[in-house]
PDB file of C-alpha atoms in Angstrom:
ATOM      1  CA  MET A   1     -12.086  -2.980  14.705  1.00 52.00           C
ATOM      2  CA  MET A   2     -10.964  -4.065  11.239  1.00 59.00           C
ATOM      3  CA  SER A   3     -13.530  -6.867  10.874  1.00 70.00           C
ATOM      4  CA  GLU A   4     -14.777  -5.629   7.496  1.00 82.00           C
ATOM      5  CA  TYR A   5     -11.268  -5.907   6.064  1.00 90.00           C
ATOM      6  CA  GLU A   6      -9.041  -8.859   5.382  1.00 93.00           C
ATOM      7  CA  VAL A   7      -6.079  -8.377   7.696  1.00 92.00           C
ATOM      8  CA  THR A   8      -2.961 -10.549   7.636  1.00 92.00           C
ATOM      9  CA  MET A   9       0.051 -10.458   9.876  1.00 90.00           C
ATOM     10  CA  PRO A  10       3.270 -11.409   8.099  1.00 84.00           C
ATOM     11  CA  GLY A  11       5.087 -12.126  11.372  1.00 80.00           C
ATOM     12  CA  ASP A  12       4.562 -12.305  15.085  1.00 82.00           C
ATOM     13  CA  CYS A  13       4.679  -8.556  15.565  1.00 84.00           C
ATOM     14  CA  MET A  14       1.310  -6.991  16.409  1.00 86.00           C
ATOM     15  CA  THR A  15       2.428  -3.577  15.146  1.00 92.00           C
ATOM     16  CA  GLU A  16       2.907  -4.606  11.516  1.00 94.00           C
ATOM     17  CA  PHE A  17       0.151  -6.022   9.341  1.00 94.00           C
ATOM     18  CA  ASN A  18      -1.374  -5.939   5.874  1.00 95.00           C
ATOM     19  CA  VAL A  19      -4.887  -4.918   4.944  1.00 95.00           C
ATOM     20  CA  LYS A  20      -6.628  -5.776   1.686  1.00 96.00           C
ATOM     21  CA  PHE A  21      -7.977  -2.509   0.290  1.00 96.00           C
ATOM     22  CA  ASN A  22     -10.376  -2.033  -2.639  1.00 96.00           C
ATOM     23  CA  GLY A  23     -10.217   0.983  -4.927  1.00 97.00           C
ATOM     24  CA  PRO A  24     -13.016   3.490  -4.434  1.00 97.00           C
ATOM     25  CA  LYS A  25     -16.094   3.334  -6.642  1.00 95.00           C
ATOM     26  CA  GLU A  26     -16.470   5.824  -9.455  1.00 93.00           C
ATOM     27  CA  SER A  27     -12.715   6.303  -9.718  1.00 96.00           C
ATOM     28  CA  PRO A  28     -10.109   4.926 -12.129  1.00 97.00           C
ATOM     29  CA  TYR A  29      -9.009   2.696  -9.216  1.00 98.00           C
ATOM     30  CA  GLU A  30     -12.417   0.976  -9.001  1.00 97.00           C
ATOM     31  CA  GLY A  31     -12.069  -2.795  -9.202  1.00 97.00           C
ATOM     32  CA  GLY A  32      -8.478  -2.720  -7.982  1.00 97.00           C
ATOM     33  CA  ILE A  33      -7.318  -4.619  -4.913  1.00 97.00           C
ATOM     34  CA  TRP A  34      -4.220  -3.598  -3.014  1.00 97.00           C
ATOM     35  CA  ARG A  35      -2.399  -5.001  -0.054  1.00 96.00           C
ATOM     36  CA  VAL A  36      -1.597  -2.043   2.191  1.00 96.00           C
ATOM     37  CA  ARG A  37       1.218  -2.323   4.743  1.00 95.00           C
ATOM     38  CA  VAL A  38       0.501  -0.720   8.090  1.00 94.00           C
ATOM     39  CA  GLU A  39       3.185  -0.133  10.690  1.00 94.00           C
ATOM     40  CA  LEU A  40       2.118   1.240  14.044  1.00 94.00           C
ATOM     41  CA  PRO A  41       4.773   3.282  15.840  1.00 93.00           C
ATOM     42  CA  GLN A  42       5.437   2.702  19.519  1.00 93.00           C
ATOM     43  CA  ALA A  43       3.620   5.972  20.323  1.00 93.00           C
ATOM     44  CA  TYR A  44       0.434   4.983  18.404  1.00 92.00           C
ATOM     45  CA  PRO A  45      -2.283   6.394  18.592  1.00 92.00           C
ATOM     46  CA  TYR A  46      -0.444   9.617  19.442  1.00 91.00           C
ATOM     47  CA  LYS A  47       1.797   9.213  16.406  1.00 90.00           C
ATOM     48  CA  SER A  48       0.478   8.334  12.947  1.00 90.00           C
ATOM     49  CA  PRO A  49       0.939   4.885  11.398  1.00 92.00           C
ATOM     50  CA  SER A  50       3.131   4.361   8.342  1.00 91.00           C
ATOM     51  CA  ILE A  51       1.130   3.306   5.301  1.00 93.00           C
ATOM     52  CA  GLY A  52       2.352   1.817   2.027  1.00 95.00           C
ATOM     53  CA  PHE A  53       0.993  -0.112  -0.945  1.00 97.00           C
ATOM     54  CA  ASP A  54       2.624  -3.524  -1.503  1.00 95.00           C
ATOM     55  CA  ASN A  55       1.497  -3.906  -5.096  1.00 95.00           C
ATOM     56  CA  LYS A  56       2.097  -1.148  -7.618  1.00 96.00           C
ATOM     57  CA  ILE A  57      -0.241   1.772  -7.938  1.00 97.00           C
ATOM     58  CA  TYR A  58      -0.005   4.744 -10.287  1.00 98.00           C
ATOM     59  CA  HIS A  59      -0.653   7.877  -8.259  1.00 97.00           C
ATOM     60  CA  PRO A  60       1.111  11.242  -7.810  1.00 96.00           C
ATOM     61  CA  ASN A  61       1.215  10.889  -4.014  1.00 94.00           C
ATOM     62  CA  VAL A  62       2.454   7.299  -3.842  1.00 95.00           C
ATOM     63  CA  ASP A  63       6.064   6.357  -4.518  1.00 95.00           C
ATOM     64  CA  GLU A  64       5.920   3.787  -7.309  1.00 93.00           C
ATOM     65  CA  ALA A  65       9.012   1.869  -6.203  1.00 94.00           C
ATOM     66  CA  SER A  66       8.393   1.631  -2.448  1.00 94.00           C
ATOM     67  CA  GLY A  67       4.611   2.140  -2.261  1.00 95.00           C
ATOM     68  CA  SER A  68       5.052   4.795   0.435  1.00 92.00           C
ATOM     69  CA  VAL A  69       2.096   7.122   0.790  1.00 91.00           C
ATOM     70  CA  CYS A  70       2.441  10.877   1.066  1.00 80.00           C
ATOM     71  CA  LEU A  71      -0.708  11.722   2.921  1.00 68.00           C
ATOM     72  CA  ASP A  72      -0.656  14.986   4.857  1.00 70.00           C
ATOM     73  CA  VAL A  73      -3.704  14.034   6.906  1.00 59.00           C
ATOM     74  CA  ILE A  74      -1.939  10.955   8.195  1.00 75.00           C
ATOM     75  CA  ASN A  75       1.554  12.381   8.551  1.00 74.00           C
ATOM     76  CA  GLN A  76       0.979  15.947   9.718  1.00 75.00           C
ATOM     77  CA  THR A  77      -2.535  16.309  11.073  1.00 76.00           C
ATOM     78  CA  TRP A  78      -2.870  12.931  12.724  1.00 86.00           C
ATOM     79  CA  SER A  79      -4.827  12.964  15.956  1.00 88.00           C
ATOM     80  CA  PRO A  80      -5.356  10.221  18.530  1.00 90.00           C
ATOM     81  CA  MET A  81      -9.053  10.743  17.749  1.00 91.00           C
ATOM     82  CA  PHE A  82      -8.494   8.932  14.415  1.00 88.00           C
ATOM     83  CA  ASP A  83      -8.291   5.175  14.184  1.00 88.00           C
ATOM     84  CA  LEU A  84      -7.340   2.643  11.531  1.00 89.00           C
ATOM     85  CA  ILE A  85     -10.863   2.573  10.108  1.00 90.00           C
ATOM     86  CA  ASN A  86     -10.448   6.275   9.220  1.00 90.00           C
ATOM     87  CA  ILE A  87      -7.432   5.380   7.089  1.00 91.00           C
ATOM     88  CA  PHE A  88      -9.269   2.759   5.042  1.00 93.00           C
ATOM     89  CA  GLU A  89     -12.699   4.350   4.864  1.00 93.00           C
ATOM     90  CA  VAL A  90     -11.758   8.024   4.565  1.00 90.00           C
ATOM     91  CA  PHE A  91      -8.084   8.902   4.068  1.00 90.00           C
ATOM     92  CA  LEU A  92      -7.041   6.383   1.400  1.00 93.00           C
ATOM     93  CA  PRO A  93     -10.272   6.675  -0.635  1.00 95.00           C
ATOM     94  CA  GLN A  94      -9.928  10.489  -0.585  1.00 92.00           C
ATOM     95  CA  LEU A  95      -6.293  10.206  -1.622  1.00 92.00           C
ATOM     96  CA  LEU A  96      -7.240   8.075  -4.627  1.00 96.00           C
ATOM     97  CA  LEU A  97     -10.262  10.189  -5.548  1.00 96.00           C
ATOM     98  CA  TYR A  98      -8.477  13.546  -5.185  1.00 94.00           C
ATOM     99  CA  PRO A  99      -4.768  13.239  -5.999  1.00 94.00           C
ATOM    100  CA  ASN A 100      -2.560  16.243  -5.231  1.00 92.00           C
ATOM    101  CA  PRO A 101      -0.137  16.735  -8.132  1.00 95.00           C
ATOM    102  CA  SER A 102       1.433  19.785  -6.451  1.00 92.00           C
ATOM    103  CA  ASP A 103       3.056  17.591  -3.755  1.00 87.00           C
ATOM    104  CA  PRO A 104       4.156  14.487  -5.673  1.00 93.00           C
ATOM    105  CA  LEU A 105       6.122  11.402  -4.742  1.00 93.00           C
ATOM    106  CA  ASN A 106       5.653  10.193  -8.326  1.00 96.00           C
ATOM    107  CA  GLY A 107       6.584  13.156 -10.522  1.00 96.00           C
ATOM    108  CA  GLU A 108       5.708  11.338 -13.749  1.00 98.00           C
ATOM    109  CA  ALA A 109       2.149  10.614 -12.558  1.00 98.00           C
ATOM    110  CA  ALA A 110       1.744  14.198 -11.314  1.00 97.00           C
ATOM    111  CA  ALA A 111       2.936  15.670 -14.613  1.00 98.00           C
ATOM    112  CA  LEU A 112       0.668  13.368 -16.619  1.00 98.00           C
ATOM    113  CA  LEU A 113      -2.343  14.229 -14.437  1.00 98.00           C
ATOM    114  CA  LEU A 114      -1.738  17.937 -15.015  1.00 98.00           C
ATOM    115  CA  ARG A 115      -0.896  17.628 -18.718  1.00 98.00           C
ATOM    116  CA  ASP A 116      -3.382  14.979 -19.865  1.00 98.00           C
ATOM    117  CA  PRO A 117      -5.968  13.867 -17.265  1.00 98.00           C
ATOM    118  CA  GLU A 118      -7.603  11.337 -19.618  1.00 98.00           C
ATOM    119  CA  ARG A 119      -4.285   9.641 -20.344  1.00 98.00           C
ATOM    120  CA  TYR A 120      -3.555   9.653 -16.603  1.00 98.00           C
ATOM    121  CA  LYS A 121      -6.864   7.806 -15.977  1.00 98.00           C
ATOM    122  CA  SER A 122      -6.095   5.229 -18.658  1.00 98.00           C
ATOM    123  CA  THR A 123      -2.609   4.652 -17.170  1.00 98.00           C
ATOM    124  CA  VAL A 124      -4.182   4.150 -13.736  1.00 98.00           C
ATOM    125  CA  LYS A 125      -6.590   1.608 -15.237  1.00 98.00           C
ATOM    126  CA  GLU A 126      -3.698  -0.226 -16.935  1.00 98.00           C
ATOM    127  CA  TYR A 127      -1.912  -0.487 -13.585  1.00 98.00           C
ATOM    128  CA  VAL A 128      -5.107  -1.748 -11.954  1.00 98.00           C
ATOM    129  CA  LYS A 129      -5.430  -4.515 -14.574  1.00 97.00           C
ATOM    130  CA  LYS A 130      -1.757  -5.443 -14.332  1.00 97.00           C
ATOM    131  CA  TYR A 131      -0.975  -5.083 -10.603  1.00 97.00           C
ATOM    132  CA  ALA A 132      -4.211  -4.798  -8.598  1.00 97.00           C
ATOM    133  CA  THR A 133      -6.065  -8.054  -9.169  1.00 95.00           C
ATOM    134  CA  GLU A 134      -6.414 -11.135  -6.936  1.00 93.00           C
ATOM    135  CA  GLU A 135      -4.035 -12.967  -9.310  1.00 93.00           C
ATOM    136  CA  ALA A 136      -1.460 -10.170  -9.121  1.00 90.00           C
ATOM    137  CA  LEU A 137      -1.674 -10.163  -5.309  1.00 88.00           C
ATOM    138  CA  GLU A 138      -1.147 -13.929  -5.192  1.00 87.00           C
ATOM    139  CA  ALA A 139       1.808 -13.712  -7.584  1.00 85.00           C
ATOM    140  CA  LYS A 140       3.299 -10.866  -5.519  1.00 75.00           C
ATOM    141  CA  SER A 141       2.889 -12.903  -2.324  1.00 72.00           C
ATOM    142  CA  GLU A 142       4.583 -15.918  -3.903  1.00 72.00           C
ATOM    143  CA  SER A 143       7.355 -13.710  -5.260  1.00 69.00           C
ATOM    144  CA  ASP A 144       7.858 -12.078  -1.844  1.00 69.00           C
ATOM    145  CA  MET A 145       8.055 -15.499  -0.176  1.00 60.00           C
ATOM    146  CA  SER A 146      10.626 -16.668  -2.732  1.00 57.00           C
ATOM    147  CA  GLU A 147      12.723 -13.560  -2.112  1.00 59.00           C
ATOM    148  CA  ASP A 148      12.511 -14.077   1.659  1.00 51.00           C
ATOM    149  CA  ILE A 149      13.654 -17.689   1.357  1.00 48.00           C
ATOM    150  CA  SER A 150      16.471 -16.889  -1.082  1.00 48.00           C
ATOM    151  CA  SER A 151      17.714 -14.050   1.139  1.00 44.00           C
ATOM    152  CA  TYR A 152      18.719 -16.532   3.842  1.00 42.00           C
ATOM    153  CA  SER A 153      22.354 -17.515   3.625  1.00 40.00           C
ATOM    154  CA  ASP A 154      23.587 -20.929   4.656  1.00 41.00           C
ATOM    155  CA  ILE A 155      25.969 -20.490   7.579  1.00 39.00           C
ATOM    156  CA  SER A 156      26.813 -24.176   7.918  1.00 38.00           C
ATOM    157  CA  ASP A 157      29.799 -24.261   5.504  1.00 41.00           C
ATOM    158  CA  GLY A 158      27.822 -25.546   2.547  1.00 44.00           C
ATOM    159  CA  GLU A 159      26.056 -28.400   4.335  1.00 42.00           C
ATOM    160  CA  GLU A 160      22.532 -27.667   3.134  1.00 41.00           C
ATOM    161  CA  ASP A 161      20.792 -30.557   4.874  1.00 42.00           C
ATOM    162  CA  GLU A 162      21.362 -29.087   8.333  1.00 42.00           C
ATOM    163  CA  GLY A 163      18.710 -26.403   7.702  1.00 40.00           C
ATOM    164  CA  VAL A 164      20.460 -23.675   9.672  1.00 39.00           C
ATOM    165  CA  PHE A 165      19.300 -20.173   8.931  1.00 34.00           C
ATOM    166  CA  PRO A 166      20.588 -16.903  10.364  1.00 39.00           C
TER     167      PRO A 166
END
């Protein structure tokens, strides 16, 4: 189903995975590459998946800190008739092409889009160059792995060579 996309599974769970997503053509996001987290709820396809960007994106309807997507079509009008391809070929491209500054998760981006659309576009392009390249994705992956490893605490009373993790 997702054969045209690079899909990775960070763990053993089949309901959580990442999809490499390219910015839509003829938009300020063109040329950008994002890793999008997808979490399928237990009631999928009757309940919508949770979608979030792993690397930073500047957009009124995406929370800059968490990457969470505010997408009414996914959250409120989801239908079991939709599938994951709809998210990556229709919903996310439309979100990036037609941001909704009247329902923002990123108030700064929404205000800038309304106040100065050209400056908004140049800020989007700066984010693309800084956070949405293959190199940025690799660095983010390495950083995430380092954080995961350092989050383990040694429960063996300081004896590091036992390799016991919680």
